[in-house]
Amino acid sequence: MRIAAIIVAAGRGQRTGSDTPKQLRLLGEKPVFRWSVDAFQNHSEVDQCVLVIPAGQTGRYRDLVAPSVTLVEGGDTRSASVRAGLRACNIADDGIVLIHDAARPGLKAKTITSLVTALDTADASAPALPVADALKRKYDTALSTIDRTDLYRVQTPQAFRFNAIKEALGDDQNLVDDLAAIEAANGRVTLIVGDETLAKITYPEDHARLERLLMPASPAPRFGTGYDVHALEPGDGVTLCGVKISHTQSLVGHSDADVAWHALTDAILGAAALGDIGDHFPPSDPQWKGAPSDMFLKHAVDIANAAGWALTSCDLTLICEAPKIKPHREAMRQRTAEVTGLPISAISVKATTTEGLGFTGRKEGIAAQASAVLAPLA
Ligand code: CTP
Ligand code: MG
């Protein structure tokens, strides 16, 4: 075996002030330490993954990682935990070991690759970022400015030749990081470009910041529009938003010709980018003849849900000279709420005439336009 990764997770996380140790707190659907374990396990060059855990907690951690992960109990200091990890590595003396803080969940594969490559010409490598803020030393009430040139914030993982780090990390010292041992031995160190997502969880606010950096942002709401027209013929009434309205004409159509719900169905399908009503209920198919349009509307809501979207509001405009819509508006909102599952307050139904102009003005047909807003399902 050539490359081992040691993840130190044996600390108590006291500075976070949280009852749950920081490495065990959930970030997304897995505990913080698992982010690093997974990053190493999924990297093709890493042969062994050693997780250093608090004493007496093997049972608890064993259930949280794959059987291939080596578990070992840590010590009282970080360096003691690293030494325990080194003792559990099964790699050749000239192999490579990467040592990483479990409290840094934002490890990317390309960082691992760059660290390993950098060891071709160095004894150690580590990710580092330049210092951007002004640095000051405080003496009582006075300050002095520290020159930032050549100053870096060094992160983990830090990569070493196995024999070099074993030798450099003496038996009793407690170092701020493992690189310090190589520095003390005057080793050659290559710094690769670090990553803000590699920041360590140390203080109470850090967990939420890492969560924002690492969890995908939920997609923005989606908006769709629909439009439909049905012709009018002499008859006894029309169905609009599932409400039967007495009238001297009826709407012509292959289903119940509910022009309002057809437009709304298309608006929902449009917002979810799932085609249109004709794709899902072809007019050529006899089974939809006379079908109640609540079936179409319900189907659009259901398939949008299945695609991860929830209908959050809709707005319908009916364009006709007659019948008068206003007396039926509340019933139409109510029926639409029943079918879509929306609260009635999120459903708007309005109407307009076209001042006698065009086919709607001549009472040859009714047009409807609709808009729908979908939000990502939680
Ligand atoms: N660590 C360890 N063994 C120790 C101390 C620390 O394995 N005896 C690990 C921590 O679990 C952490 C990493 O070293 O992943 C970096 O240390 P730090 O941020 O100081 O973590 P904690 O020691 O847990 O936190 P605190 O110092 O606030 O108690
Ligand atoms: Mg500590």
mmCIF file of C-alpha atoms and ligand atoms in Angstrom:
data_model
loop_
_atom_site.group_PDB
_atom_site.id
_atom_site.type_symbol
_atom_site.label_atom_id
_atom_site.label_comp_id
_atom_site.label_asym_id
_atom_site.label_seq_id
_atom_site.Cartn_x
_atom_site.Cartn_y
_atom_site.Cartn_z
ATOM 1 C CA MET A 1 0.000 0.000 0.000
ATOM 2 C CA ARG A 2 1.318 3.389 -0.948
ATOM 3 C CA ILE A 3 -0.934 6.154 0.408
ATOM 4 C CA ALA A 4 -2.700 6.388 3.785
ATOM 5 C CA ALA A 5 -4.939 9.122 5.132
ATOM 6 C CA ILE A 6 -5.226 9.859 8.854
ATOM 7 C CA ILE A 7 -8.262 11.842 9.997
ATOM 8 C CA VAL A 8 -7.938 13.076 13.567
ATOM 9 C CA ALA A 9 -11.323 13.223 15.262
ATOM 10 C CA ALA A 10 -10.420 12.590 18.885
ATOM 11 C CA GLY A 11 -10.804 16.157 20.159
ATOM 12 C CA ARG A 12 -13.547 17.451 22.409
ATOM 13 C CA GLY A 13 -14.466 20.521 20.408
ATOM 14 C CA GLN A 14 -14.675 22.670 23.527
ATOM 15 C CA ARG A 15 -14.460 26.012 21.751
ATOM 16 C CA THR A 16 -17.703 25.388 19.837
ATOM 17 C CA GLY A 17 -19.550 25.344 23.173
ATOM 18 C CA SER A 18 -21.817 22.615 21.769
ATOM 19 C CA ASP A 19 -22.801 19.480 23.729
ATOM 20 C CA THR A 20 -22.283 17.306 20.662
ATOM 21 C CA PRO A 21 -18.579 17.172 19.692
ATOM 22 C CA LYS A 22 -18.138 19.209 16.490
ATOM 23 C CA GLN A 23 -16.971 16.221 14.421
ATOM 24 C CA LEU A 24 -20.228 14.382 15.177
ATOM 25 C CA ARG A 25 -22.670 17.206 14.418
ATOM 26 C CA LEU A 26 -24.720 16.648 11.281
ATOM 27 C CA LEU A 27 -23.754 18.718 8.257
ATOM 28 C CA GLY A 28 -26.312 17.925 5.575
ATOM 29 C CA GLU A 29 -27.173 14.262 5.964
ATOM 30 C CA LYS A 30 -23.903 13.083 7.527
ATOM 31 C CA PRO A 31 -21.719 13.939 10.524
ATOM 32 C CA VAL A 32 -18.897 16.442 9.979
ATOM 33 C CA PHE A 33 -16.088 13.841 10.159
ATOM 34 C CA ARG A 34 -17.726 11.655 7.472
ATOM 35 C CA TRP A 35 -17.206 14.399 4.882
ATOM 36 C CA SER A 36 -13.446 13.924 5.157
ATOM 37 C CA VAL A 37 -13.636 10.132 5.437
ATOM 38 C CA ASP A 38 -15.720 10.039 2.250
ATOM 39 C CA ALA A 39 -13.377 12.417 0.403
ATOM 40 C CA PHE A 40 -10.415 10.117 1.085
ATOM 41 C CA GLN A 41 -12.364 6.860 0.554
ATOM 42 C CA ASN A 42 -13.593 8.105 -2.821
ATOM 43 C CA HIS A 43 -10.117 9.126 -4.001
ATOM 44 C CA SER A 44 -8.568 6.466 -6.211
ATOM 45 C CA GLU A 45 -5.005 7.034 -4.960
ATOM 46 C CA VAL A 46 -5.744 6.602 -1.241
ATOM 47 C CA ASP A 47 -5.232 2.986 -0.134
ATOM 48 C CA GLN A 48 -5.993 3.191 3.583
ATOM 49 C CA CYS A 49 -8.153 5.480 5.652
ATOM 50 C CA VAL A 50 -7.399 5.727 9.406
ATOM 51 C CA LEU A 51 -9.916 7.507 11.619
ATOM 52 C CA VAL A 52 -8.627 8.549 15.046
ATOM 53 C CA ILE A 53 -11.519 8.707 17.513
ATOM 54 C CA PRO A 54 -12.022 9.532 21.201
ATOM 55 C CA ALA A 55 -11.154 6.722 23.623
ATOM 56 C CA GLY A 56 -13.992 4.307 24.358
ATOM 57 C CA GLN A 57 -16.120 5.292 21.337
ATOM 58 C CA THR A 58 -15.258 2.571 18.843
ATOM 59 C CA GLY A 59 -18.776 1.118 18.909
ATOM 60 C CA ARG A 60 -20.377 4.470 18.167
ATOM 61 C CA TYR A 61 -18.055 5.311 15.257
ATOM 62 C CA ARG A 62 -17.940 1.757 13.833
ATOM 63 C CA ASP A 63 -21.595 2.093 12.812
ATOM 64 C CA LEU A 64 -20.937 5.385 11.061
ATOM 65 C CA VAL A 65 -18.166 4.354 8.635
ATOM 66 C CA ALA A 66 -17.465 1.571 6.145
ATOM 67 C CA PRO A 67 -15.716 -1.582 7.478
ATOM 68 C CA SER A 68 -12.655 -0.707 5.372
ATOM 69 C CA VAL A 69 -11.939 2.358 7.560
ATOM 70 C CA THR A 70 -9.337 1.629 10.286
ATOM 71 C CA LEU A 71 -10.479 2.961 13.669
ATOM 72 C CA VAL A 72 -7.960 3.826 16.355
ATOM 73 C CA GLU A 73 -8.285 5.616 19.686
ATOM 74 C CA GLY A 74 -6.562 8.982 20.009
ATOM 75 C CA GLY A 75 -4.684 10.669 22.825
ATOM 76 C CA ASP A 76 -4.884 13.741 25.028
ATOM 77 C CA THR A 77 -3.339 16.107 22.489
ATOM 78 C CA ARG A 78 -3.705 16.422 18.742
ATOM 79 C CA SER A 79 -0.108 15.259 18.243
ATOM 80 C CA ALA A 80 -0.781 12.194 20.431
ATOM 81 C CA SER A 81 -3.790 11.406 18.258
ATOM 82 C CA VAL A 82 -1.678 11.772 15.102
ATOM 83 C CA ARG A 83 0.934 9.401 16.541
ATOM 84 C CA ALA A 84 -1.811 6.842 17.262
ATOM 85 C CA GLY A 85 -2.945 7.236 13.639
ATOM 86 C CA LEU A 86 0.593 6.756 12.327
ATOM 87 C CA ARG A 87 0.932 3.524 14.324
ATOM 88 C CA ALA A 88 -2.202 2.188 12.606
ATOM 89 C CA CYS A 89 -0.977 2.917 9.056
ATOM 90 C CA ASN A 90 -0.131 -0.152 6.961
ATOM 91 C CA ILE A 91 1.964 1.529 4.302
ATOM 92 C CA ALA A 92 5.529 1.173 3.151
ATOM 93 C CA ASP A 93 8.120 3.420 4.826
ATOM 94 C CA ASP A 94 8.576 5.398 1.627
ATOM 95 C CA GLY A 95 4.790 5.654 1.197
ATOM 96 C CA ILE A 96 2.786 8.827 1.674
ATOM 97 C CA VAL A 97 0.592 9.827 4.581
ATOM 98 C CA LEU A 98 -1.937 12.649 4.521
ATOM 99 C CA ILE A 99 -2.940 13.963 7.959
ATOM 100 C CA HIS A 100 -6.222 15.829 8.201
ATOM 101 C CA ASP A 101 -8.448 17.464 10.832
ATOM 102 C CA ALA A 102 -11.908 15.910 10.975
ATOM 103 C CA ALA A 103 -13.101 19.426 11.797
ATOM 104 C CA ARG A 104 -12.415 20.504 8.175
ATOM 105 C CA PRO A 105 -15.260 18.920 6.173
ATOM 106 C CA GLY A 106 -14.690 20.771 2.898
ATOM 107 C CA LEU A 107 -11.950 18.569 1.423
ATOM 108 C CA LYS A 108 -11.931 18.202 -2.358
ATOM 109 C CA ALA A 109 -10.371 15.421 -4.444
ATOM 110 C CA LYS A 110 -8.214 17.878 -6.377
ATOM 111 C CA THR A 111 -6.572 19.059 -3.134
ATOM 112 C CA ILE A 112 -5.586 15.467 -2.293
ATOM 113 C CA THR A 113 -4.178 14.982 -5.792
ATOM 114 C CA SER A 114 -2.176 18.235 -5.686
ATOM 115 C CA LEU A 115 -0.731 17.436 -2.251
ATOM 116 C CA VAL A 116 0.437 13.996 -3.390
ATOM 117 C CA THR A 117 1.937 15.386 -6.613
ATOM 118 C CA ALA A 118 3.775 18.105 -4.668
ATOM 119 C CA LEU A 119 5.638 15.415 -2.693
ATOM 120 C CA ASP A 120 7.571 14.493 -5.858
ATOM 121 C CA THR A 121 9.879 17.388 -5.038
ATOM 122 C CA ALA A 122 9.317 18.050 -1.323
ATOM 123 C CA ASP A 123 9.331 16.362 2.096
ATOM 124 C CA ALA A 124 5.940 17.810 2.963
ATOM 125 C CA SER A 125 3.087 19.689 1.329
ATOM 126 C CA ALA A 126 0.093 21.578 2.673
ATOM 127 C CA PRO A 127 -2.730 23.827 1.449
ATOM 128 C CA ALA A 128 -2.280 27.479 2.384
ATOM 129 C CA LEU A 129 -3.984 30.808 1.796
ATOM 130 C CA PRO A 130 -2.457 34.283 1.979
ATOM 131 C CA VAL A 131 -3.428 36.501 4.884
ATOM 132 C CA ALA A 132 -5.792 39.212 3.653
ATOM 133 C CA ASP A 133 -6.570 41.135 6.831
ATOM 134 C CA ALA A 134 -4.136 43.467 8.520
ATOM 135 C CA LEU A 135 -2.158 41.685 11.215
ATOM 136 C CA LYS A 136 -1.543 43.427 14.519
ATOM 137 C CA ARG A 137 0.196 42.520 17.729
ATOM 138 C CA LYS A 138 -1.414 43.985 20.827
ATOM 139 C CA TYR A 139 0.636 45.180 23.816
ATOM 140 C CA ASP A 140 -1.655 46.430 26.541
ATOM 141 C CA THR A 141 -3.272 49.426 24.825
ATOM 142 C CA ALA A 142 -0.707 49.791 22.026
ATOM 143 C CA LEU A 143 -0.564 47.929 18.704
ATOM 144 C CA SER A 144 2.152 47.142 16.240
ATOM 145 C CA THR A 145 1.640 46.113 12.624
ATOM 146 C CA ILE A 146 3.054 42.841 11.329
ATOM 147 C CA ASP A 147 4.219 42.704 7.731
ATOM 148 C CA ARG A 148 1.980 40.233 5.871
ATOM 149 C CA THR A 149 4.493 39.492 3.130
ATOM 150 C CA ASP A 150 5.158 35.741 2.967
ATOM 151 C CA LEU A 151 2.608 35.009 5.715
ATOM 152 C CA TYR A 152 0.154 32.158 5.128
ATOM 153 C CA ARG A 153 -2.795 30.510 6.832
ATOM 154 C CA VAL A 154 -1.950 26.822 6.598
ATOM 155 C CA GLN A 155 -4.719 24.222 6.483
ATOM 156 C CA THR A 156 -4.897 20.433 6.402
ATOM 157 C CA PRO A 157 -4.538 17.822 4.944
ATOM 158 C CA GLN A 158 -0.784 17.977 5.216
ATOM 159 C CA ALA A 159 1.108 15.342 3.232
ATOM 160 C CA PHE A 160 4.363 13.643 4.209
ATOM 161 C CA ARG A 161 6.632 10.730 3.421
ATOM 162 C CA PHE A 162 5.641 8.150 6.037
ATOM 163 C CA ASN A 163 9.146 7.581 7.447
ATOM 164 C CA ALA A 164 9.906 11.323 7.555
ATOM 165 C CA ILE A 165 6.856 12.275 9.621
ATOM 166 C CA LYS A 166 7.214 9.278 11.972
ATOM 167 C CA GLU A 167 10.773 10.344 12.700
ATOM 168 C CA ALA A 168 10.064 14.074 12.946
ATOM 169 C CA LEU A 169 7.027 13.767 15.218
ATOM 170 C CA GLY A 170 8.850 12.876 18.431
ATOM 171 C CA ASP A 171 7.206 10.933 21.199
ATOM 172 C CA ASP A 172 6.098 13.626 23.588
ATOM 173 C CA GLN A 173 5.831 16.931 21.757
ATOM 174 C CA ASN A 174 2.487 18.616 21.088
ATOM 175 C CA LEU A 175 2.645 20.716 17.949
ATOM 176 C CA VAL A 176 0.212 23.180 16.446
ATOM 177 C CA ASP A 177 0.210 21.052 13.292
ATOM 178 C CA ASP A 178 2.259 18.240 11.794
ATOM 179 C CA LEU A 179 4.124 20.477 9.374
ATOM 180 C CA ALA A 180 5.815 22.059 12.397
ATOM 181 C CA ALA A 181 7.730 18.801 12.911
ATOM 182 C CA ILE A 182 9.147 18.931 9.370
ATOM 183 C CA GLU A 183 9.927 22.642 9.683
ATOM 184 C CA ALA A 184 11.913 21.898 12.828
ATOM 185 C CA ALA A 185 13.917 19.327 10.865
ATOM 186 C CA ASN A 186 14.519 21.894 8.096
ATOM 187 C CA GLY A 187 12.579 19.827 5.563
ATOM 188 C CA ARG A 188 11.485 21.089 2.156
ATOM 189 C CA VAL A 189 7.844 22.138 2.193
ATOM 190 C CA THR A 190 5.632 22.959 -0.796
ATOM 191 C CA LEU A 191 2.507 25.021 -0.171
ATOM 192 C CA ILE A 192 -0.314 24.400 -2.617
ATOM 193 C CA VAL A 193 -3.257 26.757 -3.076
ATOM 194 C CA GLY A 194 -5.672 26.292 -0.165
ATOM 195 C CA ASP A 195 -9.405 26.522 -0.180
ATOM 196 C CA GLU A 196 -11.889 28.540 1.909
ATOM 197 C CA THR A 197 -14.045 25.406 2.131
ATOM 198 C CA LEU A 198 -11.179 23.752 4.026
ATOM 199 C CA ALA A 199 -11.708 26.167 6.922
ATOM 200 C CA LYS A 200 -11.787 24.507 10.333
ATOM 201 C CA ILE A 201 -14.829 24.399 12.569
ATOM 202 C CA THR A 202 -13.509 25.944 15.776
ATOM 203 C CA TYR A 203 -16.019 28.470 17.171
ATOM 204 C CA PRO A 204 -19.840 28.325 17.516
ATOM 205 C CA GLU A 205 -20.585 30.174 14.249
ATOM 206 C CA ASP A 206 -18.268 28.038 12.090
ATOM 207 C CA HIS A 207 -20.587 25.052 11.605
ATOM 208 C CA ALA A 208 -23.308 27.159 9.970
ATOM 209 C CA ARG A 209 -20.716 28.915 7.767
ATOM 210 C CA LEU A 210 -19.349 25.585 6.508
ATOM 211 C CA GLU A 211 -22.904 24.406 5.923
ATOM 212 C CA ARG A 212 -23.506 27.437 3.702
ATOM 213 C CA LEU A 213 -20.259 26.768 1.825
ATOM 214 C CA LEU A 214 -20.786 23.036 1.340
ATOM 215 C CA MET A 215 -24.507 22.487 0.951
ATOM 216 C CA PRO A 216 -25.965 23.143 -2.476
ATOM 217 C CA ALA A 217 -28.175 26.238 -2.436
ATOM 218 C CA SER A 218 -31.802 25.359 -3.052
ATOM 219 C CA PRO A 219 -32.856 26.239 -6.582
ATOM 220 C CA ALA A 220 -34.688 29.513 -7.157
ATOM 221 C CA PRO A 221 -38.497 29.399 -7.550
ATOM 222 C CA ARG A 222 -39.783 28.637 -11.038
ATOM 223 C CA PHE A 223 -42.451 30.512 -12.937
ATOM 224 C CA GLY A 224 -44.698 29.226 -15.711
ATOM 225 C CA THR A 225 -47.465 30.570 -17.918
ATOM 226 C CA GLY A 226 -50.364 28.880 -19.688
ATOM 227 C CA TYR A 227 -52.912 29.983 -22.259
ATOM 228 C CA ASP A 228 -55.979 28.218 -23.645
ATOM 229 C CA VAL A 229 -59.012 28.969 -25.806
ATOM 230 C CA HIS A 230 -62.230 27.028 -26.266
ATOM 231 C CA ALA A 231 -65.002 27.872 -28.703
ATOM 232 C CA LEU A 232 -68.540 28.645 -27.524
ATOM 233 C CA GLU A 233 -71.675 27.103 -29.020
ATOM 234 C CA PRO A 234 -75.334 27.411 -28.050
ATOM 235 C CA GLY A 235 -75.900 25.466 -24.817
ATOM 236 C CA ASP A 236 -76.842 25.602 -21.173
ATOM 237 C CA GLY A 237 -73.671 26.547 -19.345
ATOM 238 C CA VAL A 238 -69.882 26.479 -19.031
ATOM 239 C CA THR A 239 -67.502 24.835 -16.547
ATOM 240 C CA LEU A 240 -64.767 27.163 -15.312
ATOM 241 C CA CYS A 241 -62.351 26.120 -12.532
ATOM 242 C CA GLY A 242 -64.612 23.121 -11.952
ATOM 243 C CA VAL A 243 -67.654 25.335 -11.299
ATOM 244 C CA LYS A 244 -70.697 24.845 -13.530
ATOM 245 C CA ILE A 245 -72.083 28.258 -14.474
ATOM 246 C CA SER A 246 -75.510 28.555 -16.144
ATOM 247 C CA HIS A 247 -75.249 30.359 -19.451
ATOM 248 C CA THR A 248 -76.843 30.457 -22.896
ATOM 249 C CA GLN A 249 -73.731 28.925 -24.427
ATOM 250 C CA SER A 250 -71.401 25.986 -23.693
ATOM 251 C CA LEU A 251 -67.696 25.486 -24.361
ATOM 252 C CA VAL A 252 -66.660 23.052 -27.067
ATOM 253 C CA GLY A 253 -63.761 20.717 -26.308
ATOM 254 C CA HIS A 254 -62.578 17.147 -26.132
ATOM 255 C CA SER A 255 -62.853 17.118 -22.337
ATOM 256 C CA ASP A 256 -65.169 19.194 -20.177
ATOM 257 C CA ALA A 257 -63.528 22.188 -21.904
ATOM 258 C CA ASP A 258 -62.605 23.912 -18.623
ATOM 259 C CA VAL A 259 -60.462 26.518 -20.312
ATOM 260 C CA ALA A 260 -59.355 28.018 -16.982
ATOM 261 C CA TRP A 261 -57.970 24.820 -15.507
ATOM 262 C CA HIS A 262 -56.400 23.868 -18.852
ATOM 263 C CA ALA A 263 -54.445 27.134 -18.831
ATOM 264 C CA LEU A 264 -53.470 26.571 -15.194
ATOM 265 C CA THR A 265 -52.392 22.982 -15.915
ATOM 266 C CA ASP A 266 -50.118 24.295 -18.649
ATOM 267 C CA ALA A 267 -48.711 27.001 -16.360
ATOM 268 C CA ILE A 268 -47.723 24.364 -13.776
ATOM 269 C CA LEU A 269 -46.245 22.037 -16.404
ATOM 270 C CA GLY A 270 -44.439 25.047 -17.889
ATOM 271 C CA ALA A 271 -42.899 26.100 -14.580
ATOM 272 C CA ALA A 272 -41.634 22.545 -14.061
ATOM 273 C CA ALA A 273 -40.516 22.340 -17.726
ATOM 274 C CA LEU A 274 -42.524 19.132 -18.097
ATOM 275 C CA GLY A 275 -44.105 19.734 -21.491
ATOM 276 C CA ASP A 276 -47.749 20.700 -21.955
ATOM 277 C CA ILE A 277 -51.224 19.337 -21.398
ATOM 278 C CA GLY A 278 -51.321 17.819 -24.893
ATOM 279 C CA ASP A 279 -48.231 15.712 -24.123
ATOM 280 C CA HIS A 280 -49.841 14.205 -21.047
ATOM 281 C CA PHE A 281 -53.481 13.998 -22.243
ATOM 282 C CA PRO A 282 -53.469 13.810 -26.069
ATOM 283 C CA PRO A 283 -56.758 15.096 -27.566
ATOM 284 C CA SER A 284 -56.543 12.178 -30.027
ATOM 285 C CA ASP A 285 -56.962 9.706 -27.155
ATOM 286 C CA PRO A 286 -60.686 8.876 -26.726
ATOM 287 C CA GLN A 287 -60.255 8.151 -23.008
ATOM 288 C CA TRP A 288 -60.051 11.914 -22.266
ATOM 289 C CA LYS A 289 -63.324 12.745 -24.062
ATOM 290 C CA GLY A 290 -65.528 14.502 -21.503
ATOM 291 C CA ALA A 291 -62.905 13.927 -18.798
ATOM 292 C CA PRO A 292 -63.214 16.283 -15.816
ATOM 293 C CA SER A 293 -60.340 18.745 -15.928
ATOM 294 C CA ASP A 294 -59.534 18.355 -12.221
ATOM 295 C CA MET A 295 -57.784 15.158 -13.321
ATOM 296 C CA PHE A 296 -55.415 17.149 -15.581
ATOM 297 C CA LEU A 297 -54.753 19.768 -12.931
ATOM 298 C CA LYS A 298 -54.121 17.218 -10.199
ATOM 299 C CA HIS A 299 -51.770 15.293 -12.478
ATOM 300 C CA ALA A 300 -49.731 18.426 -13.216
ATOM 301 C CA VAL A 301 -49.365 19.152 -9.476
ATOM 302 C CA ASP A 302 -48.389 15.528 -8.815
ATOM 303 C CA ILE A 303 -45.721 15.258 -11.500
ATOM 304 C CA ALA A 304 -44.298 18.650 -10.528
ATOM 305 C CA ASN A 305 -44.052 17.291 -6.939
ATOM 306 C CA ALA A 306 -42.365 14.149 -8.209
ATOM 307 C CA ALA A 307 -39.808 16.366 -9.965
ATOM 308 C CA GLY A 308 -39.118 18.195 -6.674
ATOM 309 C CA TRP A 309 -41.398 21.226 -7.082
ATOM 310 C CA ALA A 310 -44.323 22.452 -5.000
ATOM 311 C CA LEU A 311 -46.982 24.785 -6.366
ATOM 312 C CA THR A 312 -46.979 27.897 -4.180
ATOM 313 C CA SER A 313 -49.343 30.294 -5.968
ATOM 314 C CA CYS A 314 -51.286 30.803 -9.157
ATOM 315 C CA ASP A 315 -53.093 33.597 -10.951
ATOM 316 C CA LEU A 316 -55.819 33.075 -13.561
ATOM 317 C CA THR A 317 -57.370 35.585 -15.949
ATOM 318 C CA LEU A 318 -60.512 34.680 -17.898
ATOM 319 C CA ILE A 319 -61.112 36.684 -21.040
ATOM 320 C CA CYS A 320 -64.776 36.751 -22.049
ATOM 321 C CA GLU A 321 -67.810 39.069 -22.427
ATOM 322 C CA ALA A 322 -70.123 36.586 -20.713
ATOM 323 C CA PRO A 323 -70.895 34.891 -18.428
ATOM 324 C CA LYS A 324 -69.983 37.304 -15.626
ATOM 325 C CA ILE A 325 -67.189 35.712 -13.625
ATOM 326 C CA LYS A 326 -67.268 37.791 -10.458
ATOM 327 C CA PRO A 327 -70.308 36.113 -8.832
ATOM 328 C CA HIS A 328 -68.548 32.735 -9.208
ATOM 329 C CA ARG A 329 -65.045 33.826 -8.348
ATOM 330 C CA GLU A 330 -64.949 32.567 -4.755
ATOM 331 C CA ALA A 331 -66.368 29.174 -5.754
ATOM 332 C CA MET A 332 -63.717 28.923 -8.497
ATOM 333 C CA ARG A 333 -60.905 29.756 -6.058
ATOM 334 C CA GLN A 334 -62.329 27.250 -3.590
ATOM 335 C CA ARG A 335 -62.476 24.392 -6.134
ATOM 336 C CA THR A 336 -58.975 25.213 -7.367
ATOM 337 C CA ALA A 337 -57.724 25.104 -3.762
ATOM 338 C CA GLU A 338 -59.358 21.688 -3.259
ATOM 339 C CA VAL A 339 -57.693 20.204 -6.339
ATOM 340 C CA THR A 340 -54.245 21.788 -6.073
ATOM 341 C CA GLY A 341 -53.861 21.688 -2.292
ATOM 342 C CA LEU A 342 -53.016 25.406 -2.260
ATOM 343 C CA PRO A 343 -54.491 27.690 0.388
ATOM 344 C CA ILE A 344 -57.244 29.802 -1.103
ATOM 345 C CA SER A 345 -55.210 32.917 -0.287
ATOM 346 C CA ALA A 346 -52.587 31.817 -2.847
ATOM 347 C CA ILE A 347 -55.121 31.500 -5.683
ATOM 348 C CA SER A 348 -56.201 34.469 -7.755
ATOM 349 C CA VAL A 349 -59.051 34.380 -10.274
ATOM 350 C CA LYS A 350 -59.848 37.469 -12.318
ATOM 351 C CA ALA A 351 -61.645 38.287 -15.514
ATOM 352 C CA THR A 352 -61.630 40.888 -18.232
ATOM 353 C CA THR A 353 -63.515 41.611 -21.436
ATOM 354 C CA THR A 354 -61.937 42.708 -24.686
ATOM 355 C CA GLU A 355 -64.364 45.591 -25.186
ATOM 356 C CA GLY A 356 -66.296 43.704 -27.819
ATOM 357 C CA LEU A 357 -63.203 43.178 -29.941
ATOM 358 C CA GLY A 358 -61.957 39.918 -31.415
ATOM 359 C CA PHE A 359 -63.332 36.405 -30.989
ATOM 360 C CA THR A 360 -63.880 36.847 -27.262
ATOM 361 C CA GLY A 361 -65.650 40.148 -27.917
ATOM 362 C CA ARG A 362 -67.925 38.424 -30.458
ATOM 363 C CA LYS A 363 -68.644 35.685 -27.857
ATOM 364 C CA GLU A 364 -67.241 33.015 -30.156
ATOM 365 C CA GLY A 365 -64.998 31.637 -27.458
ATOM 366 C CA ILE A 366 -63.442 32.083 -24.027
ATOM 367 C CA ALA A 367 -59.701 32.509 -23.485
ATOM 368 C CA ALA A 368 -57.827 31.973 -20.243
ATOM 369 C CA GLN A 369 -54.325 32.787 -19.188
ATOM 370 C CA ALA A 370 -52.626 31.507 -16.088
ATOM 371 C CA SER A 371 -49.372 31.816 -14.227
ATOM 372 C CA ALA A 372 -47.993 29.460 -11.610
ATOM 373 C CA VAL A 373 -45.064 29.683 -9.205
ATOM 374 C CA LEU A 374 -43.293 26.526 -8.048
ATOM 375 C CA ALA A 375 -40.801 26.381 -5.173
ATOM 376 C CA PRO A 376 -38.318 23.571 -4.493
ATOM 377 C CA LEU A 377 -39.789 20.972 -2.166
ATOM 378 C CA ALA A 378 -38.140 21.083 1.241
HETATM 379 N N1 CTP B 1 -7.898 16.314 17.837
HETATM 380 C C1 CTP B 1 -7.608 14.988 18.139
HETATM 381 N N2 CTP B 1 -7.159 14.657 19.377
HETATM 382 C C2 CTP B 1 -6.981 15.590 20.312
HETATM 383 C C3 CTP B 1 -7.264 16.941 20.015
HETATM 384 C C4 CTP B 1 -7.726 17.284 18.760
HETATM 385 O O1 CTP B 1 -7.793 14.122 17.291
HETATM 386 N N3 CTP B 1 -6.560 15.219 21.516
HETATM 387 C C5 CTP B 1 -8.444 16.648 16.504
HETATM 388 C C6 CTP B 1 -9.809 17.286 16.588
HETATM 389 O O2 CTP B 1 -10.826 16.268 16.669
HETATM 390 C C7 CTP B 1 -9.881 18.105 15.332
HETATM 391 C C8 CTP B 1 -8.422 18.431 15.042
HETATM 392 O O3 CTP B 1 -7.645 17.630 15.898
HETATM 393 O O4 CTP B 1 -10.435 17.396 14.241
HETATM 394 C C9 CTP B 1 -8.115 19.906 15.211
HETATM 395 O O5 CTP B 1 -8.156 20.262 16.576
HETATM 396 P P1 CTP B 1 -9.117 21.354 17.207
HETATM 397 O O6 CTP B 1 -9.713 22.185 16.182
HETATM 398 O O7 CTP B 1 -8.363 21.990 18.334
HETATM 399 O O8 CTP B 1 -10.303 20.432 17.784
HETATM 400 P P2 CTP B 1 -10.696 20.132 19.271
HETATM 401 O O9 CTP B 1 -9.488 19.901 20.083
HETATM 402 O O10 CTP B 1 -11.717 19.051 19.228
HETATM 403 O O11 CTP B 1 -11.421 21.497 19.692
HETATM 404 P P3 CTP B 1 -11.113 22.417 20.985
HETATM 405 O O12 CTP B 1 -9.646 22.705 20.943
HETATM 406 O O13 CTP B 1 -11.983 23.620 20.786
HETATM 407 O O14 CTP B 1 -11.522 21.599 22.174
HETATM 408 MG MG MG B 2 -7.959 21.460 20.326
#
